[in-house]
C-alpha atoms as a PDB file:
ATOM      1  CA  MET A   1     251.207  89.197  11.683  1.00  0.00           C
ATOM      2  CA  ALA A   2     247.611  88.803  12.815  1.00  0.00           C
ATOM      3  CA  GLY A   3     248.644  89.598  16.432  1.00  0.00           C
ATOM      4  CA  ASP A   4     249.846  93.008  15.303  1.00  0.00           C
ATOM      5  CA  ARG A   5     246.190  94.324  14.579  1.00  0.00           C
ATOM      6  CA  ASP A   6     244.363  96.359  17.171  1.00  0.00           C
ATOM      7  CA  LEU A   7     240.549  96.217  17.298  1.00  0.00           C
ATOM      8  CA  VAL A   8     239.768  98.953  14.924  1.00  0.00           C
ATOM      9  CA  SER A   9     242.317  97.886  12.257  1.00  0.00           C
ATOM     10  CA  GLY A  10     241.038  94.339  12.465  1.00  0.00           C
ATOM     11  CA  VAL A  11     237.342  95.371  12.165  1.00  0.00           C
ATOM     12  CA  ILE A  12     238.161  97.703   9.044  1.00  0.00           C
ATOM     13  CA  GLN A  13     240.134  94.906   7.446  1.00  0.00           C
ATOM     14  CA  LEU A  14     237.354  92.498   8.039  1.00  0.00           C
ATOM     15  CA  ALA A  15     234.743  95.005   6.649  1.00  0.00           C
ATOM     16  CA  ASN A  16     236.915  95.365   3.421  1.00  0.00           C
ATOM     17  CA  LEU A  17     237.301  91.542   3.170  1.00  0.00           C
ATOM     18  CA  LEU A  18     233.641  90.921   3.592  1.00  0.00           C
ATOM     19  CA  ASN A  19     232.788  93.554   0.935  1.00  0.00           C
ATOM     20  CA  ARG A  20     235.236  91.991  -1.460  1.00  0.00           C
ATOM     21  CA  ARG A  21     234.175  88.441  -0.845  1.00  0.00           C
ATOM     22  CA  LEU A  22     230.412  89.317  -0.957  1.00  0.00           C
ATOM     23  CA  ALA A  23     230.540  91.434  -4.136  1.00  0.00           C
ATOM     24  CA  PRO A  24     230.288  88.275  -6.383  1.00  0.00           C
ATOM     25  CA  VAL A  25     227.147  87.130  -4.455  1.00  0.00           C
ATOM     26  CA  PHE A  26     225.338  90.418  -5.407  1.00  0.00           C
ATOM     27  CA  GLU A  27     227.233  91.301  -8.675  1.00  0.00           C
ATOM     28  CA  LYS A  28     224.719  89.659 -11.015  1.00  0.00           C
ATOM     29  CA  ALA A  29     221.825  91.491  -9.388  1.00  0.00           C
ATOM     30  CA  GLY A  30     223.554  94.836  -9.800  1.00  0.00           C
ATOM     31  CA  VAL A  31     223.892  95.807  -6.200  1.00  0.00           C
ATOM     32  CA  THR A  32     226.873  96.175  -3.882  1.00  0.00           C
ATOM     33  CA  PRO A  33     227.080  94.604  -0.446  1.00  0.00           C
ATOM     34  CA  GLN A  34     226.476  98.124   1.008  1.00  0.00           C
ATOM     35  CA  GLN A  35     223.443  98.544  -1.231  1.00  0.00           C
ATOM     36  CA  TRP A  36     222.207  95.143  -0.112  1.00  0.00           C
ATOM     37  CA  ALA A  37     222.392  96.213   3.444  1.00  0.00           C
ATOM     38  CA  VAL A  38     220.194  99.238   2.767  1.00  0.00           C
ATOM     39  CA  LEU A  39     217.755  97.317   0.590  1.00  0.00           C
ATOM     40  CA  SER A  40     217.302  94.429   3.038  1.00  0.00           C
ATOM     41  CA  ALA A  41     216.888  96.885   5.895  1.00  0.00           C
ATOM     42  CA  VAL A  42     214.169  98.702   3.998  1.00  0.00           C
ATOM     43  CA  ALA A  43     212.611  95.398   3.008  1.00  0.00           C
ATOM     44  CA  ARG A  44     212.464  94.119   6.557  1.00  0.00           C
ATOM     45  CA  ALA A  45     210.766  97.184   7.938  1.00  0.00           C
ATOM     46  CA  ASP A  46     207.071  97.091   8.814  1.00  0.00           C
ATOM     47  CA  GLY A  47     206.463 100.056   6.547  1.00  0.00           C
ATOM     48  CA  PRO A  48     208.092 103.175   5.210  1.00  0.00           C
ATOM     49  CA  VAL A  49     211.294 104.225   6.927  1.00  0.00           C
ATOM     50  CA  THR A  50     212.847 107.654   7.189  1.00  0.00           C
ATOM     51  CA  LEU A  51     216.277 108.379   5.664  1.00  0.00           C
ATOM     52  CA  VAL A  52     217.520 109.649   8.999  1.00  0.00           C
ATOM     53  CA  GLY A  53     216.260 106.407  10.743  1.00  0.00           C
ATOM     54  CA  LEU A  54     217.932 104.280   8.093  1.00  0.00           C
ATOM     55  CA  ALA A  55     221.174 106.176   8.360  1.00  0.00           C
ATOM     56  CA  ARG A  56     221.084 105.836  12.100  1.00  0.00           C
ATOM     57  CA  ARG A  57     220.363 102.122  11.854  1.00  0.00           C
ATOM     58  CA  LEU A  58     223.136 101.465   9.595  1.00  0.00           C
ATOM     59  CA  ALA A  59     225.514 103.818  11.352  1.00  0.00           C
ATOM     60  CA  VAL A  60     226.319 106.066   8.252  1.00  0.00           C
ATOM     61  CA  THR A  61     225.701 109.858   7.687  1.00  0.00           C
ATOM     62  CA  LYS A  62     222.424 111.068   6.224  1.00  0.00           C
ATOM     63  CA  GLN A  63     224.453 112.433   3.212  1.00  0.00           C
ATOM     64  CA  ASN A  64     225.952 109.043   2.610  1.00  0.00           C
ATOM     65  CA  MET A  65     222.469 107.326   3.057  1.00  0.00           C
ATOM     66  CA  THR A  66     220.999 109.922   0.453  1.00  0.00           C
ATOM     67  CA  GLY A  67     223.610 108.818  -2.107  1.00  0.00           C
ATOM     68  CA  MET A  68     222.951 105.155  -1.533  1.00  0.00           C
ATOM     69  CA  ILE A  69     219.122 105.682  -1.766  1.00  0.00           C
ATOM     70  CA  ALA A  70     219.593 107.672  -4.930  1.00  0.00           C
ATOM     71  CA  ARG A  71     221.509 104.710  -6.572  1.00  0.00           C
ATOM     72  CA  LEU A  72     218.837 102.313  -5.435  1.00  0.00           C
ATOM     73  CA  GLU A  73     216.154 104.472  -6.679  1.00  0.00           C
ATOM     74  CA  GLN A  74     217.925 104.535 -10.166  1.00  0.00           C
ATOM     75  CA  ALA A  75     218.039 100.790 -10.110  1.00  0.00           C
ATOM     76  CA  GLY A  76     214.211 100.673  -9.389  1.00  0.00           C
ATOM     77  CA  VAL A  77     214.394  98.842  -6.106  1.00  0.00           C
ATOM     78  CA  ILE A  78     213.629 101.614  -3.753  1.00  0.00           C
ATOM     79  CA  VAL A  79     211.172 104.579  -3.996  1.00  0.00           C
ATOM     80  CA  ARG A  80     211.403 107.772  -1.919  1.00  0.00           C
ATOM     81  CA  HIS A  81     208.602 110.060  -1.109  1.00  0.00           C
ATOM     82  CA  GLY A  82     207.747 112.965   1.212  1.00  0.00           C
ATOM     83  CA  ASP A  83     206.752 112.367   4.831  1.00  0.00           C
ATOM     84  CA  PRO A  84     203.353 114.084   5.348  1.00  0.00           C
ATOM     85  CA  ALA A  85     204.205 114.286   9.052  1.00  0.00           C
ATOM     86  CA  ASP A  86     207.443 116.102   8.363  1.00  0.00           C
ATOM     87  CA  LEU A  87     207.916 118.043   5.307  1.00  0.00           C
ATOM     88  CA  ARG A  88     211.665 118.118   5.668  1.00  0.00           C
ATOM     89  CA  SER A  89     211.874 114.388   5.890  1.00  0.00           C
ATOM     90  CA  SER A  90     211.801 111.629   3.215  1.00  0.00           C
ATOM     91  CA  LEU A  91     210.258 108.141   3.530  1.00  0.00           C
ATOM     92  CA  VAL A  92     211.646 105.185   1.852  1.00  0.00           C
ATOM     93  CA  THR A  93     210.006 101.948   0.681  1.00  0.00           C
ATOM     94  CA  VAL A  94     210.928  98.919  -1.301  1.00  0.00           C
ATOM     95  CA  THR A  95     209.411  98.456  -4.834  1.00  0.00           C
ATOM     96  CA  ARG A  96     208.003  95.172  -6.150  1.00  0.00           C
ATOM     97  CA  ARG A  97     211.159  94.746  -8.056  1.00  0.00           C
ATOM     98  CA  GLY A  98     213.211  95.305  -4.851  1.00  0.00           C
ATOM     99  CA  ARG A  99     211.191  92.877  -2.914  1.00  0.00           C
ATOM    100  CA  ASN A 100     211.654  90.264  -5.679  1.00  0.00           C
ATOM    101  CA  LEU A 101     215.306  90.933  -5.567  1.00  0.00           C
ATOM    102  CA  VAL A 102     215.421  90.437  -1.673  1.00  0.00           C
ATOM    103  CA  GLU A 103     213.352  87.254  -1.997  1.00  0.00           C
ATOM    104  CA  ARG A 104     215.764  85.946  -4.760  1.00  0.00           C
ATOM    105  CA  LEU A 105     219.106  86.952  -3.120  1.00  0.00           C
ATOM    106  CA  GLY A 106     218.087  86.436   0.506  1.00  0.00           C
ATOM    107  CA  PRO A 107     218.636  82.692   0.536  1.00  0.00           C
ATOM    108  CA  VAL A 108     221.931  82.958  -1.393  1.00  0.00           C
ATOM    109  CA  TYR A 109     223.133  85.544   1.115  1.00  0.00           C
ATOM    110  CA  GLU A 110     221.970  83.573   4.097  1.00  0.00           C
ATOM    111  CA  GLU A 111     223.839  80.479   2.842  1.00  0.00           C
ATOM    112  CA  TRP A 112     226.960  82.597   2.304  1.00  0.00           C
ATOM    113  CA  LEU A 113     226.575  83.728   5.962  1.00  0.00           C
ATOM    114  CA  ARG A 114     226.034  80.319   7.376  1.00  0.00           C
ATOM    115  CA  THR A 115     229.274  79.122   5.944  1.00  0.00           C
ATOM    116  CA  ALA A 116     231.013  82.467   6.534  1.00  0.00           C
ATOM    117  CA  GLY A 117     231.864  82.574   2.922  1.00  0.00           C
ATOM    118  CA  GLY A 118     233.281  79.217   2.720  1.00  0.00           C
ATOM    119  CA  THR A 119     235.477  79.287   5.894  1.00  0.00           C
ATOM    120  CA  ASP A 120     235.762  76.446   8.369  1.00  0.00           C
ATOM    121  CA  ILE A 121     234.956  78.589  11.289  1.00  0.00           C
ATOM    122  CA  PRO A 122     232.236  76.932  13.422  1.00  0.00           C
ATOM    123  CA  GLU A 123     228.928  78.596  13.400  1.00  0.00           C
ATOM    124  CA  ARG A 124     228.925  79.003  17.248  1.00  0.00           C
ATOM    125  CA  GLU A 125     232.099  81.187  16.970  1.00  0.00           C
ATOM    126  CA  ILE A 126     230.465  83.346  14.137  1.00  0.00           C
ATOM    127  CA  GLN A 127     227.451  83.681  16.457  1.00  0.00           C
ATOM    128  CA  ALA A 128     229.539  84.813  19.277  1.00  0.00           C
ATOM    129  CA  LEU A 129     231.489  87.166  17.325  1.00  0.00           C
ATOM    130  CA  THR A 130     228.071  88.587  15.980  1.00  0.00           C
ATOM    131  CA  LYS A 131     226.802  89.181  19.609  1.00  0.00           C
ATOM    132  CA  SER A 132     230.126  90.865  20.570  1.00  0.00           C
ATOM    133  CA  ILE A 133     229.965  93.164  17.500  1.00  0.00           C
ATOM    134  CA  GLU A 134     226.311  93.958  18.406  1.00  0.00           C
ATOM    135  CA  ARG A 135     227.453  94.782  22.050  1.00  0.00           C
ATOM    136  CA  LEU A 136     230.336  97.042  20.854  1.00  0.00           C
ATOM    137  CA  ILE A 137     228.089  98.896  18.322  1.00  0.00           C
ATOM    138  CA  GLU A 138     225.523  99.624  21.081  1.00  0.00           C
ATOM    139  CA  ALA A 139     228.131 100.731  23.496  1.00  0.00           C
ATOM    140  CA  LEU A 140     229.612 103.051  21.019  1.00  0.00           C
ATOM    141  CA  GLU A 141     226.320 104.504  19.984  1.00  0.00           C
ATOM    142  CA  ARG A 142     225.539 105.589  23.573  1.00  0.00           C
END
């Protein structure tokens, strides 16, 4: 049956499976895999990031990003404030609580990734797939 999938169907199925398998990794911390992607992107930034820039980086709509940021704000791990350079824009930074969460969950997440969630797929194959996905994303964004 696996040979019946096309690229898009396979990627969507993979995304769904990753979200389902990763959920327990983050569940105790009260974040979803999608929220983790946002939180870790903000935490890795060299300073405040704009909502638009974050949405572009994670390939979601600004409206979707606004909702995710609102939930992370309610959890106390992200703070949003106005951009003095552009009054229509918002800047986002991670709070101390958010940084602690990233520092605590980061190694657990990295270990999960290293073993691809407990599969026996060699790391070199995961790395090759990751590079292919990055190239496909770059091509589609052009």
